[in-house]
Structures are given as structure tokens and as C-alpha cells.
């Protein structure tokens, strides 16, 4: 029987790339996002390609909605096997201008969302009496903190921490928890970061921040969604069954840990 994966925030960007790769690997895939319009477009496109997909719109920062998402996956495809906490948001601000709203918003989505998704998936696996995998979206910013991205970096460090502690506690149930740590990928997220960076630097033009970050990549090109999907495909497969609690860098040679 095909396994079933949920990928949060998969209407576009890295999540869409991850979802497509898992569908190509033979998974049933639940596409998920808060952006319903884009989600439906992606679902339609995936179905045209013959993939076995369904879609579910919700907000990862809601604990109850994360539980409802895992229940939807199990009801739709029989059971849940892999849960990818991919959804995330960014913010660019000088440290001295960081405010309560930004702290609240980024931690609610990036951290609370990951915790709630991990809890919901783990409870679903226990209910099924099956093993299961949780795969979290971390970042190079989960290993190194960056200027102007202080809150975002803190959230990704928190994701790396929860990946370790939840892996330690959930191993007894046959549940592994790992994370992927991308570098600099040209998605809507980096388009937003680049636009924001320009606002704080009169010497910068649109595209300069992305160029500056990606120019340091030793393999000489910025990341594509498929580069991240390759790692997540491995983490979603039985080949990674003996790996847990790890936040694995895939950045073309930027951060070395
Ligand atoms: N792009 C990069 O260079 C990069 C690098 C390292 C890590 N990451 C991480 O990878 C993940 C995906 O990044 P991306 O570049 O594809 O971003 P993106 O902004 O292109 O896509 C993120 C998706 O998540 C959805 N989303 C946002 N908040 C949500 C919420 N509360 N509930 C449900 N869905 C929500 C958005 O609608 C969007 O479709 C994020 O966690 C990001 O932090 C990205
Ligand atoms: C967006 C992200 O996580 C890195 C900083 O490119």
C-alpha cells in the first residue's frame, strides 16, 4: 500500500518541490497551505500529472488545525506515515527595531507550528500503532544567526532544538524526527527577504541581497527546490530509519557543522 505524506506550506516554493518529489516517489500526498487559491492551483496541476494528492487549507499556528490536518490525511488515504513541517515565514529587521508583533508572528508559525505538527503527527502514529516520521524545515539560520534576520534565525534554532528533544522522546514509539537545513533558494521567501533588505540599505538594489548571500555558495549556484526535495526524499524513505534528531545542512557549501 502506498505511504502517505503531509507537506505543510506546499502550495508553492520548497514545499511544492518536496511534495512533487514525494508524489514521484509513490507517496499519497496531502498538499497543505494557508493560501487556498494557490493550493487549489497546485492540487489541480499535480492531479493532471497523475499524482495521488488531496489538499487541505489551514493555519499551522493553530494546534487544533494541525490535529485536524493529520486526521484528514488518515481519513483520506487510510493512514499517515510522514509529516513534513515545511510552512514558515520570514522577517527582515534591524535588531534594535524588533518588536512584539514580529516575535509573536514568527514564533507562532515557525516554532509553535512545528511543535503542534510534530505532536499531531506523533499522536496519529500512536493511534495507528505504526512507526512514523516527522521532518522539519530548519535552515542554515538554524546553525548560524544572521544580521537583519535575528528573529527568523532564532526560530530556526528553536526548530533544531525541538528536532533533537522530540526525537529523544518519540524514539520509543518508533517515530523519527529530523530536519532539513536549506541555504539560499530562489523562492517567494527570498524574493521578500531581498525586497526588505533593500529598504534598509541605500547602496543596494533589488536582487543585490540575494546575490550577496548566494555568492558565498562554494558549489557556485543558488539552491533549487529539487535540491531540498532530494534530501527530504531520503529522510522520508526507510533508508533514513536509523537517523533521528539530526538537522542536516543542504546549502551547496555555505555553513559547515
Ligand atoms: N527559501 C530559502 O532559501 C530557505 C532557506 C532555508 C529554509 N527555508 C525554509 O523552508 C520552508 C519553505 O520556505 P520557502 O522558501 O518555500 O517559503 P515560501 O514563502 O515560498 O513558501 C512558504 C509557504 O508556507 C505557507 N505558509 C506560511 N504561513 C503559513 C501558515 N501559518 N499556515 C500554513 N501555511 C503557511 C505560505 O503560504 C507559502 O506557500 C520555510 O520553513 C523556510 O523557513 C527556506
Ligand atoms: C531564508 C533562509 O532560511 C536562509 C537565510 O536563506
Coordinates of C-alpha atoms and ligand atoms in Angstrom, one line a residue:
X1 CA 0.0 0.0 0.0
X2 CA 1.4 3.5 -0.9
X3 CA 2.6 5.5 2.1
X4 CA 1.0 8.9 2.9
X5 CA 2.8 12.2 3.5
X6 CA 1.6 15.6 4.5
X7 CA 3.7 18.6 3.5
X8 CA 2.7 21.9 5.1
X9 CA 3.1 25.1 3.2
X10 CA 3.3 23.2 -0.1
X11 CA 1.2 25.4 -2.4
X12 CA 4.5 26.9 -3.6
X13 CA 8.2 27.1 -3.0
X14 CA 10.3 24.4 -1.4
X15 CA 7.1 22.7 0.0
X16 CA 5.8 22.3 -3.5
X17 CA 9.0 20.8 -4.7
X18 CA 9.1 18.4 -1.7
X19 CA 5.5 17.4 -2.3
X20 CA 6.2 16.7 -6.0
X21 CA 9.2 14.6 -5.2
X22 CA 7.3 12.5 -2.6
X23 CA 4.5 12.1 -5.1
X24 CA 7.1 10.9 -7.7
X25 CA 8.5 8.5 -5.0
X26 CA 5.0 6.9 -4.9
X27 CA 3.5 8.6 -1.8
X28 CA -0.1 9.7 -1.5
X29 CA 0.5 13.4 -0.7
X30 CA -1.7 15.9 1.2
X31 CA -0.9 19.3 -0.1
X32 CA -1.4 22.0 2.5
X33 CA -1.2 25.7 2.9
X34 CA -2.9 28.8 4.3
X35 CA -3.1 30.3 0.7
X36 CA -6.2 28.4 -0.6
X37 CA -6.1 29.8 -4.1
X38 CA -2.5 28.8 -4.8
X39 CA -3.2 25.5 -3.0
X40 CA -6.0 24.6 -5.4
X41 CA -4.0 25.5 -8.4
X42 CA -1.2 23.3 -7.3
X43 CA -3.5 20.4 -6.5
X44 CA -5.0 20.7 -10.0
X45 CA -1.6 20.7 -11.6
X46 CA -0.5 17.7 -9.6
X47 CA -3.6 15.7 -10.4
X48 CA -3.1 16.5 -14.1
X49 CA 0.4 14.9 -13.7
X50 CA -1.3 11.8 -12.3
X51 CA -0.2 12.2 -8.7
X52 CA -2.3 10.9 -5.9
X53 CA -3.0 14.1 -4.0
X54 CA -5.6 15.8 -1.9
X55 CA -5.4 19.3 -0.4
X56 CA -6.2 20.9 3.0
X57 CA -6.2 24.5 3.9
X58 CA -5.4 25.5 7.4
X59 CA -3.0 27.5 9.6
X60 CA -0.1 25.6 11.1
X61 CA 0.0 28.0 14.1
X62 CA -3.3 26.5 15.3
X63 CA -2.8 23.4 17.4
X64 CA -6.4 22.2 16.7
X65 CA -6.0 22.7 13.0
X66 CA -2.8 20.7 13.0
X67 CA -4.6 17.8 14.6
X68 CA -7.5 18.2 12.1
X69 CA -4.9 18.1 9.2
X70 CA -3.4 14.8 10.4
X71 CA -6.9 13.3 10.8
X72 CA -7.8 14.4 7.3
X73 CA -4.7 12.7 5.9
X74 CA -5.5 9.4 7.7
X75 CA -9.2 9.6 6.7
X76 CA -8.4 10.4 3.1
X77 CA -5.6 7.8 2.5
X78 CA -6.0 5.3 5.2
X79 CA -3.1 6.3 7.4
X80 CA -0.3 8.8 7.9
X81 CA 3.3 7.9 7.5
X82 CA 5.4 11.1 7.0
X83 CA 4.6 14.6 8.2
X84 CA 6.8 17.5 6.8
X85 CA 6.6 20.7 8.9
X86 CA 7.6 22.9 6.0
X87 CA 5.5 26.1 6.3
X88 CA 7.4 29.1 7.6
X89 CA 7.6 32.8 7.4
X90 CA 10.5 35.4 7.4
X91 CA 11.1 38.9 8.6
X92 CA 13.9 41.3 8.0
X93 CA 14.6 44.0 10.7
X94 CA 17.5 45.6 12.5
X95 CA 17.8 44.0 15.9
X96 CA 17.0 47.3 17.7
X97 CA 13.7 47.6 15.8
X98 CA 12.5 44.0 16.5
X99 CA 9.0 44.3 18.0
X100 CA 6.4 42.2 19.8
X101 CA 4.4 41.6 16.7
X102 CA 7.3 40.2 14.7
X103 CA 8.4 38.0 17.6
X104 CA 4.9 36.7 18.2
X105 CA 4.1 36.1 14.5
X106 CA 7.4 34.3 13.6
X107 CA 7.5 32.1 16.7
X108 CA 3.8 31.2 16.3
X109 CA 4.2 30.0 12.7
X110 CA 7.8 28.7 12.6
X111 CA 8.1 27.2 16.1
X112 CA 4.6 26.7 17.6
X113 CA 3.5 25.4 14.1
X114 CA 6.4 22.9 14.1
X115 CA 5.7 21.7 17.7
X116 CA 1.9 21.3 17.0
X117 CA 2.6 19.5 13.8
X118 CA 5.0 17.1 15.5
X119 CA 2.6 16.5 18.3
X120 CA -0.3 15.9 16.0
X121 CA 1.7 13.5 13.7
X122 CA 3.1 11.6 16.7
X123 CA -0.4 11.2 18.3
X124 CA -1.7 9.9 14.9
X125 CA 1.1 7.4 14.6
X126 CA 0.5 6.1 18.2
X127 CA -3.2 5.9 17.4
X128 CA -2.4 3.8 14.3
X129 CA 0.1 1.7 16.2
X130 CA 2.6 2.4 13.4
X131 CA 6.1 3.8 13.1
X132 CA 6.3 7.3 11.6
X133 CA 8.5 10.2 10.5
X134 CA 8.5 13.9 11.2
X135 CA 10.7 16.1 9.0
X136 CA 11.1 19.8 9.9
X137 CA 12.1 22.8 7.9
X138 CA 15.2 24.2 9.6
X139 CA 17.8 26.3 7.7
X140 CA 21.4 27.5 7.6
X141 CA 19.8 30.0 10.0
X142 CA 19.3 27.2 12.4
X143 CA 23.1 26.8 12.7
X144 CA 24.3 30.3 12.2
X145 CA 22.3 33.5 13.1
X146 CA 22.3 36.4 10.6
X147 CA 22.2 40.1 10.7
X148 CA 18.7 41.6 9.9
X149 CA 17.3 38.1 10.3
X150 CA 17.6 37.8 14.1
X151 CA 14.1 36.6 14.9
X152 CA 13.9 34.3 11.9
X153 CA 17.3 32.8 12.9
X154 CA 16.1 32.3 16.5
X155 CA 13.0 30.4 15.3
X156 CA 15.2 28.1 13.2
X157 CA 17.5 27.5 16.1
X158 CA 14.3 26.6 18.1
X159 CA 13.3 24.2 15.3
X160 CA 16.7 22.5 15.6
X161 CA 16.3 22.2 19.3
X162 CA 12.8 20.8 19.2
X163 CA 14.0 18.3 16.5
X164 CA 16.6 17.0 19.0
X165 CA 14.3 16.8 22.1
X166 CA 11.3 15.4 20.3
X167 CA 13.4 12.8 18.6
X168 CA 14.7 11.7 22.0
X169 CA 11.2 11.3 23.5
X170 CA 9.5 9.9 20.4
X171 CA 12.1 7.2 19.5
X172 CA 10.4 4.8 22.0
X173 CA 7.3 4.8 19.7
X174 CA 9.3 4.1 16.5
X175 CA 9.0 7.8 15.5
X176 CA 12.0 9.6 14.0
X177 CA 12.3 13.4 13.9
X178 CA 14.8 15.1 11.6
X179 CA 15.2 18.4 9.8
X180 CA 16.5 19.8 6.5
X181 CA 18.6 23.0 6.6
X182 CA 18.5 24.6 3.2
X183 CA 20.8 27.5 2.3
X184 CA 19.7 30.1 -0.3
X185 CA 16.8 29.0 -2.6
X186 CA 15.1 31.3 -5.0
X187 CA 11.5 31.2 -3.8
X188 CA 8.9 33.8 -2.8
X189 CA 10.6 33.8 0.6
X190 CA 13.9 35.0 -0.8
X191 CA 12.1 37.5 -3.0
X192 CA 10.6 39.0 0.1
X193 CA 13.8 39.0 2.0
X194 CA 15.6 40.7 -0.8
X195 CA 12.9 43.4 -1.1
X196 CA 13.1 44.1 2.6
X197 CA 16.9 44.2 2.7
X198 CA 16.9 46.9 0.0
X199 CA 14.7 49.1 2.3
X200 CA 17.5 49.2 4.9
X201 CA 20.4 49.8 2.6
X202 CA 20.6 52.8 0.2
X203 CA 23.5 51.1 -1.7
X204 CA 21.5 48.0 -2.5
X205 CA 19.3 47.4 -5.5
X206 CA 16.7 44.7 -5.9
X207 CA 18.5 41.4 -6.2
X208 CA 21.7 42.5 -4.5
X209 CA 21.0 40.8 -1.2
X210 CA 20.2 37.5 -2.9
X211 CA 23.3 37.8 -5.0
X212 CA 25.4 38.7 -1.9
X213 CA 24.1 35.7 0.1
X214 CA 24.3 33.2 -2.8
X215 CA 27.8 34.5 -4.0
X216 CA 29.3 32.7 -1.0
X217 CA 28.0 29.3 -2.0
X218 CA 31.1 27.2 -2.8
X219 CA 29.3 25.0 -5.3
X220 CA 28.7 28.1 -7.3
X221 CA 24.9 28.2 -7.8
X222 CA 21.9 29.1 -5.6
X223 CA 19.6 26.3 -4.4
X224 CA 16.6 25.0 -6.3
X225 CA 13.6 23.3 -4.7
X226 CA 14.7 19.9 -6.1
X227 CA 18.0 20.1 -4.2
X228 CA 16.0 20.3 -0.9
X229 CA 13.5 17.7 -2.1
X230 CA 16.3 15.2 -2.7
X231 CA 17.2 15.3 1.0
X232 CA 13.6 15.2 2.1
X233 CA 13.0 12.2 -0.2
X234 CA 15.8 10.4 1.7
X235 CA 14.5 11.4 5.1
X236 CA 11.0 10.2 4.1
X237 CA 12.4 6.8 3.0
X238 CA 13.2 3.7 5.0
X239 CA 16.9 4.4 4.2
X240 CA 16.9 7.0 6.9
X241 CA 15.3 4.8 9.6
X242 CA 18.4 4.8 11.7
X243 CA 18.8 8.6 11.7
X244 CA 16.9 10.8 14.2
X245 CA 17.3 14.1 15.9
X246 CA 19.5 15.5 13.1
X247 CA 19.3 18.9 11.4
X248 CA 21.1 18.2 8.1
X249 CA 22.5 21.0 6.1
X250 CA 21.9 21.1 2.3
X251 CA 23.3 24.5 1.2
X252 CA 25.8 24.0 -1.6
X253 CA 28.7 24.8 0.8
X254 CA 27.8 27.8 3.0
X255 CA 27.7 26.7 6.6
X256 CA 29.9 23.8 8.0
X257 CA 28.8 21.9 11.1
Ligands
LIG1 N1 14.0 29.8 0.6 C1 15.1 29.6 1.3 O1 16.2 30.0 0.9 C2 15.0 28.8 2.6 C3 16.2 28.5 3.2 C4 16.2 27.8 4.4 C5 15.0 27.4 5.0 N2 13.8 27.7 4.3 C6 12.6 27.2 5.0 O2 11.9 26.4 4.1 C7 10.5 26.5 4.3 C8 9.8 26.8 3.0 O3 10.4 28.0 2.5 P1 10.0 28.7 1.1 O4 11.3 29.4 0.6 O5 9.4 27.7 0.2 O6 9.0 29.8 1.5 P2 7.7 30.3 0.7 O7 7.3 31.6 1.4 O8 8.0 30.4 -0.7 O9 6.6 29.2 1.0 C9 6.1 29.0 2.3 C10 4.7 28.5 2.2 O10 4.1 28.4 3.5 C11 2.8 28.9 3.6 N3 2.5 29.4 4.9 C12 3.0 30.5 5.5 N4 2.5 30.6 6.8 C13 1.6 29.6 6.9 C14 0.7 29.2 8.0 N5 0.6 29.9 9.1 N6 0.0 28.0 7.8 C15 0.1 27.3 6.6 N7 0.9 27.7 5.6 C16 1.6 28.8 5.7 C17 2.9 30.1 2.5 O11 1.6 30.4 2.1 C18 3.8 29.5 1.4 O12 3.0 28.9 0.4 C19 10.3 27.6 5.4 O13 10.1 27.0 6.6 C20 11.6 28.4 5.3 O14 11.9 29.0 6.5 C21 13.8 28.4 3.2
LIG2 C1 15.8 32.0 4.2 C2 16.8 31.2 4.9 O1 16.5 30.4 5.8 C3 18.2 31.4 4.6 C4 18.8 32.5 5.4 O2 18.4 31.6 3.2

